[in-house]
Coordinates of C-alpha atoms in Angstrom, one line a residue:
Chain A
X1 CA -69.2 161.7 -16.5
X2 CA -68.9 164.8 -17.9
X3 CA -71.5 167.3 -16.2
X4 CA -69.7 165.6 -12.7
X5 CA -66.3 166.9 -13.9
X6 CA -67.7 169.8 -14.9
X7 CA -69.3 170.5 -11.9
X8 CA -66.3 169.7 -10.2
X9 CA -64.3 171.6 -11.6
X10 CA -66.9 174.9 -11.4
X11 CA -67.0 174.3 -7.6
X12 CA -63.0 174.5 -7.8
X13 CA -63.1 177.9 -9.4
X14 CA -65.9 178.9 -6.9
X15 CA -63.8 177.8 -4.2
X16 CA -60.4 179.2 -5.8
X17 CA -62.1 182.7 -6.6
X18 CA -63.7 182.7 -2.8
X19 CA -60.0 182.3 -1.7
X20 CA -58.9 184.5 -4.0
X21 CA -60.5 187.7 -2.0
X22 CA -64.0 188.1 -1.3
X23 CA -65.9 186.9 1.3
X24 CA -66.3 188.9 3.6
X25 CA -66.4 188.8 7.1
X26 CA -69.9 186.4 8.4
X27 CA -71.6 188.6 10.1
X28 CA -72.2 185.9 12.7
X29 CA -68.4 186.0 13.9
X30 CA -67.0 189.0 12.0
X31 CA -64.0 188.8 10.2
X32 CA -62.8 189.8 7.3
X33 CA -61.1 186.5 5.6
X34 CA -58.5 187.8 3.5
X35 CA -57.3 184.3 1.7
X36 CA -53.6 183.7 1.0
X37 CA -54.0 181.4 -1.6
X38 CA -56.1 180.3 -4.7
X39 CA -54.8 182.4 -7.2
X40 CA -57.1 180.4 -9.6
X41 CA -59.5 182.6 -10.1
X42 CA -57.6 185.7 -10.7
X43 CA -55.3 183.0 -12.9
X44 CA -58.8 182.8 -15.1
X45 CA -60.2 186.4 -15.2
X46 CA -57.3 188.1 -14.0
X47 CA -59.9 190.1 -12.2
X48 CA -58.5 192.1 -9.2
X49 CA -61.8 194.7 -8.6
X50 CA -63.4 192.3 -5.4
X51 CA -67.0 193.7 -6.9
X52 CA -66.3 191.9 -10.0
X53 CA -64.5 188.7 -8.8
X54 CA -68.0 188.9 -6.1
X55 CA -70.0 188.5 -9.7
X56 CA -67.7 186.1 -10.8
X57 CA -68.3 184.0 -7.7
X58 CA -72.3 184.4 -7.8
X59 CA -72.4 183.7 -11.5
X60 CA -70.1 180.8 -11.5
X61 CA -72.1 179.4 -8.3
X62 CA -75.4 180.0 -10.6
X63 CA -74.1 177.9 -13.3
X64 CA -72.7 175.2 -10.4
X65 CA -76.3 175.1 -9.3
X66 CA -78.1 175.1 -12.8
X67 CA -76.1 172.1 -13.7
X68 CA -77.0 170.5 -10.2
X69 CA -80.3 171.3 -11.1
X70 CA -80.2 169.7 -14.3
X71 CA -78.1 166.5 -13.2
X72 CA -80.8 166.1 -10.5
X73 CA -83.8 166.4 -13.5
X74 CA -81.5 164.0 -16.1
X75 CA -81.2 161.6 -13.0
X76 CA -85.0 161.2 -12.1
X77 CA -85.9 159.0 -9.5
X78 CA -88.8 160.5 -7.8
X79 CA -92.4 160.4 -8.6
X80 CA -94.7 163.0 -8.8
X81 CA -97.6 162.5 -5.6
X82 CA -101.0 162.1 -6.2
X83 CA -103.9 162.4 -3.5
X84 CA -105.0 158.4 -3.4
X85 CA -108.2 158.7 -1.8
X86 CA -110.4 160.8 0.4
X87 CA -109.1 158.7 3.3
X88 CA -105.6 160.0 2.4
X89 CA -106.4 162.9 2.0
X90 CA -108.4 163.1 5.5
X91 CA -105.2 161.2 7.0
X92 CA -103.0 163.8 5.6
X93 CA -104.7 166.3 6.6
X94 CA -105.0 164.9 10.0
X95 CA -101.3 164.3 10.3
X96 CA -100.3 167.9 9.3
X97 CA -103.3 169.6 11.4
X98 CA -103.4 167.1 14.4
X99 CA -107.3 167.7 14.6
X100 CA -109.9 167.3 10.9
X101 CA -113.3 166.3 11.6
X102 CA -114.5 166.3 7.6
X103 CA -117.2 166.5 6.3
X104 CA -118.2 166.3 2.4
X105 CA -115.4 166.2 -0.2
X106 CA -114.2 165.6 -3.7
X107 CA -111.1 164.6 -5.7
X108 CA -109.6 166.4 -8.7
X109 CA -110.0 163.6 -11.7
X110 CA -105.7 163.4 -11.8
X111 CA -105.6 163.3 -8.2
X112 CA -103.7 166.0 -8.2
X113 CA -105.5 167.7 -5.2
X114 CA -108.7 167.4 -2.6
X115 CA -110.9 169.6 -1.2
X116 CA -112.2 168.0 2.2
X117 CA -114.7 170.5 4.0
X118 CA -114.6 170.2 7.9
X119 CA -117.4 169.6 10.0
X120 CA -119.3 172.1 12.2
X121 CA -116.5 175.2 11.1
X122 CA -117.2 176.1 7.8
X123 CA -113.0 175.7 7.4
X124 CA -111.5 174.2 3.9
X125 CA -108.9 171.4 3.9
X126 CA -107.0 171.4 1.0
X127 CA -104.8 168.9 -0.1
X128 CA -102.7 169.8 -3.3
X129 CA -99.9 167.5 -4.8
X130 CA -96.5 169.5 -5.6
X131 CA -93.4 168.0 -7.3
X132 CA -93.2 164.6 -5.4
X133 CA -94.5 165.8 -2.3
X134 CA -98.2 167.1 -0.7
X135 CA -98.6 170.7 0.6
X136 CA -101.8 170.8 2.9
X137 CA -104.1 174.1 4.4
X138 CA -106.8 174.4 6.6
X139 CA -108.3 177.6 5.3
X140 CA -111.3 179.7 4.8
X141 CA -113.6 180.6 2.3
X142 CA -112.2 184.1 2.5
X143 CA -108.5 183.5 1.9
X144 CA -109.4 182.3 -1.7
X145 CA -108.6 185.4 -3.7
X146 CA -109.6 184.3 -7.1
X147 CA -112.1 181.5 -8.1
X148 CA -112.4 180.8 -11.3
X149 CA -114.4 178.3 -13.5
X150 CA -113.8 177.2 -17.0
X151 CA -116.2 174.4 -18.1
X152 CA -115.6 171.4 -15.9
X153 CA -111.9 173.0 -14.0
X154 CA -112.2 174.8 -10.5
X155 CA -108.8 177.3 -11.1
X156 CA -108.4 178.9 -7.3
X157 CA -105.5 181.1 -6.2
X158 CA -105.5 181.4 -2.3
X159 CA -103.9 185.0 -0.6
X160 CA -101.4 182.7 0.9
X161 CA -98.5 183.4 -1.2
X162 CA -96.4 179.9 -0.1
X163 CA -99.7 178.0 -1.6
X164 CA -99.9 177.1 -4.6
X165 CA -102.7 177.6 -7.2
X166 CA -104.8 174.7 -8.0
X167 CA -106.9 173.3 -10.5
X168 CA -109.6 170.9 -10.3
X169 CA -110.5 169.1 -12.7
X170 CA -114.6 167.5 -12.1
X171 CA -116.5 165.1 -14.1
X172 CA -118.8 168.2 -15.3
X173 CA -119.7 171.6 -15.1
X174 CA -122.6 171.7 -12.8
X175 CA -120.2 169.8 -10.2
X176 CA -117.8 172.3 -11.0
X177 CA -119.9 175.5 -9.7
X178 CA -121.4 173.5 -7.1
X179 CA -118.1 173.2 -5.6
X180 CA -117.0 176.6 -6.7
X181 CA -120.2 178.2 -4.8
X182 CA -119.2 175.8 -1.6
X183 CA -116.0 176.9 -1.5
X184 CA -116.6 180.6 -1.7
X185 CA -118.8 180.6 0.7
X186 CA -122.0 181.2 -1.4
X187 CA -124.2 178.6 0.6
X188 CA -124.6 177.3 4.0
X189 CA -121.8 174.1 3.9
X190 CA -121.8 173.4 8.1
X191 CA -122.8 170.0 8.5
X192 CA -123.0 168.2 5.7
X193 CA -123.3 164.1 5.6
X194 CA -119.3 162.6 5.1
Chain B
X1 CA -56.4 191.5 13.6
X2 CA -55.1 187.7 12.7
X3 CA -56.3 186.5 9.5
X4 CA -57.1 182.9 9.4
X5 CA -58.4 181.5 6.4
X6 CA -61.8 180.2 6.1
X7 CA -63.1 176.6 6.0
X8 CA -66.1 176.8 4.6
X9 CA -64.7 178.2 1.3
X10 CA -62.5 175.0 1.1
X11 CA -65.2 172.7 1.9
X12 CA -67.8 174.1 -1.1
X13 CA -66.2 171.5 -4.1
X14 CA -66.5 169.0 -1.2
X15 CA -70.2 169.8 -0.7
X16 CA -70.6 169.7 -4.3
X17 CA -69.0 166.3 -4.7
X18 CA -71.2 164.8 -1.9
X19 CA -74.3 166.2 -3.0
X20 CA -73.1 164.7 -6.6
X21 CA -72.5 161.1 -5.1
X22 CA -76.0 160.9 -2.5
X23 CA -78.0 162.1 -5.7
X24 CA -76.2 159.0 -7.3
X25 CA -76.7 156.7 -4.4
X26 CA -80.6 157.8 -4.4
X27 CA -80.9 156.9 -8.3
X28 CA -79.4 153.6 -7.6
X29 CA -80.9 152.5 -4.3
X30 CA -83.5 154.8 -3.6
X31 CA -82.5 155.3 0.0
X32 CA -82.8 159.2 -0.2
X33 CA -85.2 161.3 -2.1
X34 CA -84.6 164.2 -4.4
X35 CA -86.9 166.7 -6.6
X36 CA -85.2 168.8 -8.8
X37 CA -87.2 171.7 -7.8
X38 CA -86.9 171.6 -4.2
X39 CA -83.3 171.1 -4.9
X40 CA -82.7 174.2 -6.8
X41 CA -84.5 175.9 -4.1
X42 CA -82.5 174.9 -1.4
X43 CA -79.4 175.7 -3.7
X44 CA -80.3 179.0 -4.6
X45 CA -80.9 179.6 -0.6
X46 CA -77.4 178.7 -0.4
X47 CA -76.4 181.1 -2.6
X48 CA -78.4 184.1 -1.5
X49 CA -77.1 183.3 2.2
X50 CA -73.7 183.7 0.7
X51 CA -74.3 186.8 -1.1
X52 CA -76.4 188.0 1.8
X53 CA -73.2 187.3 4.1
X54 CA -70.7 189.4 1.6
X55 CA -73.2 192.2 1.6
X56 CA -73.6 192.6 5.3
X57 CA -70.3 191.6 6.1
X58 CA -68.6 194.8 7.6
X59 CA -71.9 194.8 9.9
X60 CA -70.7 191.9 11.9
X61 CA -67.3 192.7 11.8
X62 CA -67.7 196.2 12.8
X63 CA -69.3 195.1 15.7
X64 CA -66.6 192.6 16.8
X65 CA -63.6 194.4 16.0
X66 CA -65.7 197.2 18.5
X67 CA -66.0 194.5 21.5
X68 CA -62.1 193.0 21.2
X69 CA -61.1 195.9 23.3
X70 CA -63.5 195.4 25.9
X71 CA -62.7 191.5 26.6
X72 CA -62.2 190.4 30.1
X73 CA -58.5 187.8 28.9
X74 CA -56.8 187.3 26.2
X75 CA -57.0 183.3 25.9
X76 CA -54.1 183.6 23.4
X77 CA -53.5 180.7 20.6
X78 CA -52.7 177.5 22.1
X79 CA -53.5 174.3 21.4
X80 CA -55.7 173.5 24.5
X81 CA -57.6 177.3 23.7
X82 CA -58.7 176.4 20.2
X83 CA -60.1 173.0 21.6
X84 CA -62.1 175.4 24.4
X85 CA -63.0 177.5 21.6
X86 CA -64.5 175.1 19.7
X87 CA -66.7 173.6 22.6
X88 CA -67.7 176.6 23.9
X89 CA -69.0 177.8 20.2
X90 CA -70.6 174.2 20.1
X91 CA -72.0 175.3 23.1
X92 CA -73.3 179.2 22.2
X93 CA -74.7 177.3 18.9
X94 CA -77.0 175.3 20.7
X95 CA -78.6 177.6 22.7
X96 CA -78.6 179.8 19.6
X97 CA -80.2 177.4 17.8
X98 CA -82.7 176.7 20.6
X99 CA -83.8 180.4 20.6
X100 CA -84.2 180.7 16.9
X101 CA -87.1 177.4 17.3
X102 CA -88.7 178.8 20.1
X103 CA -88.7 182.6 19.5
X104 CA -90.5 183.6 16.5
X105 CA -88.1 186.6 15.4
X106 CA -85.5 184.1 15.0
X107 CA -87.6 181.6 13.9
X108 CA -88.5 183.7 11.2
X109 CA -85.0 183.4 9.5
X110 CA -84.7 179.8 10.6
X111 CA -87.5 178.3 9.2
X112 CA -86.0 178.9 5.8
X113 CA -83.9 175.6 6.5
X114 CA -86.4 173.5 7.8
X115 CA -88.6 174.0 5.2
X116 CA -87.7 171.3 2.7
X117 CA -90.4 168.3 2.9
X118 CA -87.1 167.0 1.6
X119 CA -83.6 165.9 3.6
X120 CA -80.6 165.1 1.7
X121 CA -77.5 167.0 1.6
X122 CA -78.9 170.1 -0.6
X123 CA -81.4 170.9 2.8
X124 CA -78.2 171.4 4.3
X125 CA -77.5 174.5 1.8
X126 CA -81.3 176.1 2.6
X127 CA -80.0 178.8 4.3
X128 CA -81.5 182.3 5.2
X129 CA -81.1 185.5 3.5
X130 CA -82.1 188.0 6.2
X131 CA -80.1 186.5 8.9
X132 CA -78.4 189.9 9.9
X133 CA -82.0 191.4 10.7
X134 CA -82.1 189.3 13.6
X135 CA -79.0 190.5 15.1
X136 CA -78.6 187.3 16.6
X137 CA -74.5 188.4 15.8
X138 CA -75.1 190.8 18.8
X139 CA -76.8 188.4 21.4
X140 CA -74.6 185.1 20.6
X141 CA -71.7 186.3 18.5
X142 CA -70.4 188.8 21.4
X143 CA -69.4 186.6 24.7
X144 CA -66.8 184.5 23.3
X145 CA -64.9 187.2 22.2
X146 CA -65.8 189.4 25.8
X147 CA -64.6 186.4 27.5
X148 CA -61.0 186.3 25.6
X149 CA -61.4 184.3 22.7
X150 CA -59.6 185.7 19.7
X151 CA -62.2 186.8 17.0
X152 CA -60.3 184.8 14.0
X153 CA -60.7 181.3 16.0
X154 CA -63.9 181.7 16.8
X155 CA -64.5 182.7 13.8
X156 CA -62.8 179.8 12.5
X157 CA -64.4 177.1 14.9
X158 CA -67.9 178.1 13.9
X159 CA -67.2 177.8 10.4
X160 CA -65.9 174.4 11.0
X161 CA -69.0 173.5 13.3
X162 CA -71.0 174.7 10.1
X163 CA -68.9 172.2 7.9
X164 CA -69.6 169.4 10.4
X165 CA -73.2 170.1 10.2
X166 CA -73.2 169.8 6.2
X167 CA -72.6 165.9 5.8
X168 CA -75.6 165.3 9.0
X169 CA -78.2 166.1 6.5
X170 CA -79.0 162.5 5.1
X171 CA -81.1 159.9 5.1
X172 CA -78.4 157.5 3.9
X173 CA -76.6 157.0 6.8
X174 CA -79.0 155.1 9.5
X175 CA -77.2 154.9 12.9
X176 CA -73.2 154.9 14.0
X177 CA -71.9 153.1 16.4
X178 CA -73.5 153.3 19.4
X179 CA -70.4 155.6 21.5
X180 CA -70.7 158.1 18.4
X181 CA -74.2 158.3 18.9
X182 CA -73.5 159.0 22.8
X183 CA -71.5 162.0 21.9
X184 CA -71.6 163.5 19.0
X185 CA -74.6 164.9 16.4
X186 CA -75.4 162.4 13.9
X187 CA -77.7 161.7 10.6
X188 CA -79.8 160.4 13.0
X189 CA -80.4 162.8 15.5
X190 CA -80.6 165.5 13.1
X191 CA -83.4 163.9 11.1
X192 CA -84.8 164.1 14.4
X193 CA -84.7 167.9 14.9
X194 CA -85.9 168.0 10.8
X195 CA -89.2 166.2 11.3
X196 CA -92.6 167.4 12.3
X197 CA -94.1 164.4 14.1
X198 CA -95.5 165.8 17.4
X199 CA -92.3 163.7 19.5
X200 CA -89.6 164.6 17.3
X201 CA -90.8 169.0 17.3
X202 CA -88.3 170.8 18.9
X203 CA -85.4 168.5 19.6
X204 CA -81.8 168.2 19.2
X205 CA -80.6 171.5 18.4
X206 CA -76.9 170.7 18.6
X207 CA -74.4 171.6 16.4
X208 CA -71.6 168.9 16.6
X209 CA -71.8 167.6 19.8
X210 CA -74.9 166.0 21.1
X211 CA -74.3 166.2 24.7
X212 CA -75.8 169.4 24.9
X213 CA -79.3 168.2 24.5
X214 CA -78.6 165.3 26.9
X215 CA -77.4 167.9 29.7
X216 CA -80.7 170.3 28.9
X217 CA -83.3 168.0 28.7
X218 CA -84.2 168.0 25.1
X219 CA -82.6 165.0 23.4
X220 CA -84.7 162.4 21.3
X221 CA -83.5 159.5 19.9
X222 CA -84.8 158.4 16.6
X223 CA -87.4 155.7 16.7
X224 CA -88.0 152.8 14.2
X225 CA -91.6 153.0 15.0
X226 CA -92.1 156.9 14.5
X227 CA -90.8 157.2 10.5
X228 CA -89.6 161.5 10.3
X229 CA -91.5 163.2 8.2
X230 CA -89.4 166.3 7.4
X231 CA -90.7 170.2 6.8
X232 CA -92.3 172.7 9.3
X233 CA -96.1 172.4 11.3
X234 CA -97.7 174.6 8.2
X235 CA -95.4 173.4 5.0
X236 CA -94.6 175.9 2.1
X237 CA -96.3 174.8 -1.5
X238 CA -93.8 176.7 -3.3
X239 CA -89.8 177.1 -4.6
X240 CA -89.6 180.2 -5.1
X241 CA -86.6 181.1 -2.7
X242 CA -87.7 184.8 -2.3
X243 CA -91.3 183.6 -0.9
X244 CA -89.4 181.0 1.4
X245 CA -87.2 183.6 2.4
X246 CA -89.4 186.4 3.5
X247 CA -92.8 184.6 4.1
X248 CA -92.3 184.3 7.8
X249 CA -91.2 187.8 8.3
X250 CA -94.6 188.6 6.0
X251 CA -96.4 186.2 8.9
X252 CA -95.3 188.7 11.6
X253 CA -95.7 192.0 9.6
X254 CA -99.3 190.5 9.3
X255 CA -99.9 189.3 12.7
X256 CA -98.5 192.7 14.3
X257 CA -100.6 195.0 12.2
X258 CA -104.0 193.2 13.4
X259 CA -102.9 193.0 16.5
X260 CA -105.6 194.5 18.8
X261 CA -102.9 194.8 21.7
X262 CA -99.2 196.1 22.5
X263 CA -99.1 193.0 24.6
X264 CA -100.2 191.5 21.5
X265 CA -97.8 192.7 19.1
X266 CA -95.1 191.8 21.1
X267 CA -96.0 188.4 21.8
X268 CA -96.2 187.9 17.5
X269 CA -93.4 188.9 17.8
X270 CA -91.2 187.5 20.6
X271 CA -93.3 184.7 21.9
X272 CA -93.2 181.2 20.7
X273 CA -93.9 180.0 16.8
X274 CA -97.6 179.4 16.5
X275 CA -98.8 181.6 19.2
X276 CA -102.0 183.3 18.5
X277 CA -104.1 185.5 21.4
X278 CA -106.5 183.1 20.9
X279 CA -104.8 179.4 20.8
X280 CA -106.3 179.4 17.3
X281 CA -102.8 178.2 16.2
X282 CA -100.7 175.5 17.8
X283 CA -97.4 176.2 19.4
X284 CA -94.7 173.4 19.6
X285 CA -96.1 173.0 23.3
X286 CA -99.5 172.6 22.5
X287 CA -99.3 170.3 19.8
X288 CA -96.9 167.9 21.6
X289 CA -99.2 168.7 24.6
X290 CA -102.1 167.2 22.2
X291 CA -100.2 164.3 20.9
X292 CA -99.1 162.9 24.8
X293 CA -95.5 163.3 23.9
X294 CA -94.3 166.4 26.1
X295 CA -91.5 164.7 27.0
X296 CA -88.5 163.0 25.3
X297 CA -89.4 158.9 25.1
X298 CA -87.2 156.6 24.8
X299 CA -89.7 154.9 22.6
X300 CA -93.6 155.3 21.8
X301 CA -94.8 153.0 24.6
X302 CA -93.5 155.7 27.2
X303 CA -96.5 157.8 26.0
X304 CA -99.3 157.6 27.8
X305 CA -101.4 158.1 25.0
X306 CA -100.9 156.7 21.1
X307 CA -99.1 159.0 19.3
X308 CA -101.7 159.6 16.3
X309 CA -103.1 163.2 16.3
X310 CA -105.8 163.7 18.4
X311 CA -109.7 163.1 17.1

C-alpha cells in the first residue's frame, strides 16, 4: 500500500508543480497556461525560477515513473515468450509478413529465437523473443553487421537499430558455423528441402 | 489573451491512479497484459512528449497568437460555442489523425504510439517527441481559430479530447452498451485502430466521437472472431524510447538519400507508410488488398476470401 500512496502522492506534486507555472503553451493549440492554483509545489521547494520548478517537474515525473516501473516488476504477471516450434515460428512469421514460403530452419536450444530461411529469395526470417512478446524480421544476409561465434552460440547484431541482438544457442559447434556461414551469405542457401 | 487552465495537468494523478488499479486488475485476473519494460518505455515517452511540449512551446503559440487577428468571427464564450468547439476539434482531430496514418511524415511521429505490442493504459502515455517537426500545428491547429474560435477554448477542448482518449486504451473494458457504441469512441473501437490484423489497419481514427468514421467510410467494429493483435506492420524489438522515437524519421532520412529519383524522394516522404518504388514493401492498401479485407465487414464472412495472410 505504500508505493500506491506514494505514487499518489508524487503524481499530486507533479500535478500541483504543473499548476503551479510551467507548461507551456502545446504547441498543437498554442497557449501559454498560466495556472491559478496549486501552490503545492512552490509550498515544497519554494522554487519560483519556471527553469527550476521545469526540473522539478521532470525529476519528480522520473521518480513517478521509476516507481511505476518497479510496481509493475514487484507485481509480475507476464511471462517471458518463447518460440514453440518451427511451425510458430513460420505462423508468426507469416502473420507479421502476410507472405513466408520457408525453407530450412533451426531453433535456439531456450527457444528464445528462430532462424527460418525463405524459399527461392535468399531472405532471413528471424524470430526473436523480447520481454513477453516476439519481434519478427524478414531480412538479408547483408543487414547482419556483426556475426559472431563462440563455441556452440551464434551472437548476431543486425544494422537495424529497433532489432534486437540475438544469440543462438546450438547443440554444437560445427552447427554453429554452419548456420553462421548460411546466414552470412557464405554459401548458396536458395532452395533448400523444409 | 484568456487564460484558461489546463486539463490535462489535473488529469496526470488521475492517470496515475488508473494505470495503478488496471496493473492491479491484470495481476488478479489477467484480463490485460503488462511488461515492465514496455511500460517504462511508454512512460518515459510520456514524459519526453511533455518536456518536448515545454521546450517548443512558444513555437505553437507564436503562431496562434499571429493568426487571432486574422479570424473571419469572433464566436465569443457561450455555452452553445464551447459545445461547437469541442465537436469541431473532435472533428479537425480525426482528420488529423487520418493524415498522420496515411502520410508517412506524420506517420513518422505517430508511430511512436502505436508501437507497443502492448495495450493498457501506459500505451496511452507513448507519445512523440518530435511532434513540432511535423508542423501539423500549422495545417490543423490554424482553422479553428481563422474561423472565430477563441484560442484558450480550443485549446481547452483538445486537451479534454486528449483526456477522453486516456481511459480508451484497455483491454479490460469489452463492449458498452450498444447506443455508446453508436456514438462515441470506445475500448473497443480503439483496440480496433491499435491492431495490425489486415481488417482492423487503418481504422477508427476518432478522437471522442465515433461518428466520424461512420460518416467517412472507415469505421470497423471489433470482431470476436478476429482477436487484435496490437503494434505496427514491422514491430520494434527494443525500449529504448530514443530509438522509438527517432527510428521512423531514420527510415525516411534512409529512404530519401537512396532515392534514385526527386519523384522518389518525395513520395518516401509524403506518400503512404510502406511505399517503396518498387512495391517491395506493403502499404496499408496493399496488405488489406492481399488479405480480401479492403473494406470495413461487419464480420469475417463479408470477405470474400479467408482472412489468413496470403500463401
Amino acid at each position: 500500500m505504500a508505493p500506491l500512496i506514494g505514487l499518489f502522492l508524487a503524481s499530486l506534486v507533479i500535478q500541483a508543480a504543473i499548476t503551479d507555472k510551467l507548461a507551456g503553451p502545446d504547441p498543437g493549440h498554442g497557449l501559454r497556461q498560466q495556472g491559478k492554483g496549486g501552490g503545492l509545489a512552490s509550498a515544497l521547494f519554494h522554487v519560483k525560477n519556471p527553469v527550476m520548478t521545469s526540473l522539478i517537474i521532470i525529476l519528480v515525473s522520473a521518480l513517478a515513473i521509476a516507481a511505476l516501473i518497479g510496481l509493475n516488476a514487484w507485481m509480475g504477471g507476464w511471462t517471458p515468450s518463447r518460440v514453440e516450434s518451427l511451425e510458430a515460428a513460420v505462423t508468426r512469421l507469416r502473420q507479421d509478413l502476410l507472405s513466408f514460403e520457408p525453407a530450412d530452419g533451426v531453433m535456439a536450444k531456450d527457444q528464445r529465437a528462430a532462424i527460418i530461411l525463405e524459399k527461392n529469395t535468399g531472405r532471413i526470417g528471424l524470430v526473436v523473443a523480447q520481454g513477453d512478446i516476439l519481434v519478427t524480421r524478414l531480412i538479408t544476409p547483408s543487414e547482419i553487421s556483426k556475426a559472431e561465434i563462440d563455441d556452440t552460440v551464434l551472437a548476431l547484431r543486425f544494422r537495424d537499430f529497433t532489432f534486437p541482438d540475438t544469440k543462438f544457442a546450438f547443440d554444437d559447434a560445427e552447427a554453429a558455423a554452419k548456420w553462421l556461414e548460411r546466414l552470412t551469405g557464405d554459401i548458396e542457401i536458395h532452395d533448400r528441402p523444409s | 489573451m484568456t487564460d484558461l487552465p489546463d486539463p490535462i495537468q489535473y488529469a496526470i494523478p488521475f492517470f496515475i491512479v488508473l494505470i495503478i488499479a488496471e496493473l492491479i486488475y491484470a495481476r488478479q485476473t489477467g484480463k490485460a497484459k503488462f511488461e515492465p519494460r514496455d511500460s517504462g518505455a511508454s512512460l518515459a515517452m510520456g514524459l519526453g512528449n511533455t518536456v518536448a511540449g515545454i521546450v517548443f512551446a512558444a513555437v505553437g503559440a507564436t503562431w496562434l497568437a499571429f493568426l487571432v487577428p486574422f479570424a473571419l468571427f469572433d464566436f465569443g464564450w457561450a455555452w452553445y460555442v464551447w459545445i461547437a468547439c469541442f465537436v469541431l476539434d473532435d472533428f479537425v482531430y480525426y482528420w488529423s489523425h487520418r493524415f498522420a496514418h496515411t502520410v508517412r511524415w506524420f506517420w513518422a511521429d505517430h508511430v511512436t504510439h502505436h508501437s507497443s505490442q502492448h495495450y493498457n493504459l501506459t500505451t496511452a502515455l507513448r507519445q512523440p517527441w518530435f511532434n513540432i517537426f511535423t508542423l501539423k500545428f500549422i495545417w490543423f491547429g490554424a482553422w479553428m481559430i481563422l474561423l472565430g474560435f477563441q484560442p484558450a477554448m480550443v485549446a481547452f477542448c483538445g486537451a479534454l479530447n486528449l483526456i477522453y482518449q486516456f481511459w480508451i486504451h484497455t483491454e479490460v473494458i469489452k463492449q458498452l452498451p450498444d447506443p455508446i457504441e453508436a456514438v462515441m469512441n470506445t475500448p473497443s473501437h480503439h483496440r480496433v485502430h491499435h491492431a495490425t490484423n489486415p481488417v482492423y489497419l487503418d481504422r477508427n481514427y476518432a478522437g471522442v466521437f465515433i461518428i466520424w468514421d461512420r460518416m467517412f467510410g472507415t469505421f470497423q467494429p471489433e470482431l470476436s472472431e478476429e482477436p487484435c493483435r496490437y503494434g505496427i506492420v514491422r514491430n520494434l524489438g527494443t525500449y529504448n524510447p530514443l530509438r522509438i522515437a527517432v527510428h521512423e524519421w531514420w527510415g525516411i532520412v534512409k529512404d530519401v538519400k537512396s532515392a534514385k529519383s526527386f519523384k522518389h524522394k518525395l513520395a518516401y516522404i509524403f506518400a503512404a507508410p510502406g511505399w517503396s518504388p518498387d512495391g517491395s514493401r506493403l502499404t496499408t492498401k496493399a496488405i488489406k488488398q492481399q488479405a480480401g479485407v479492403d473494406k470495413p465487414v461487419r464480420t469475417l464472412q463479408d470477405t470474400s476470401q479467408d482472412i489468413a495472410p496470403a500463401e
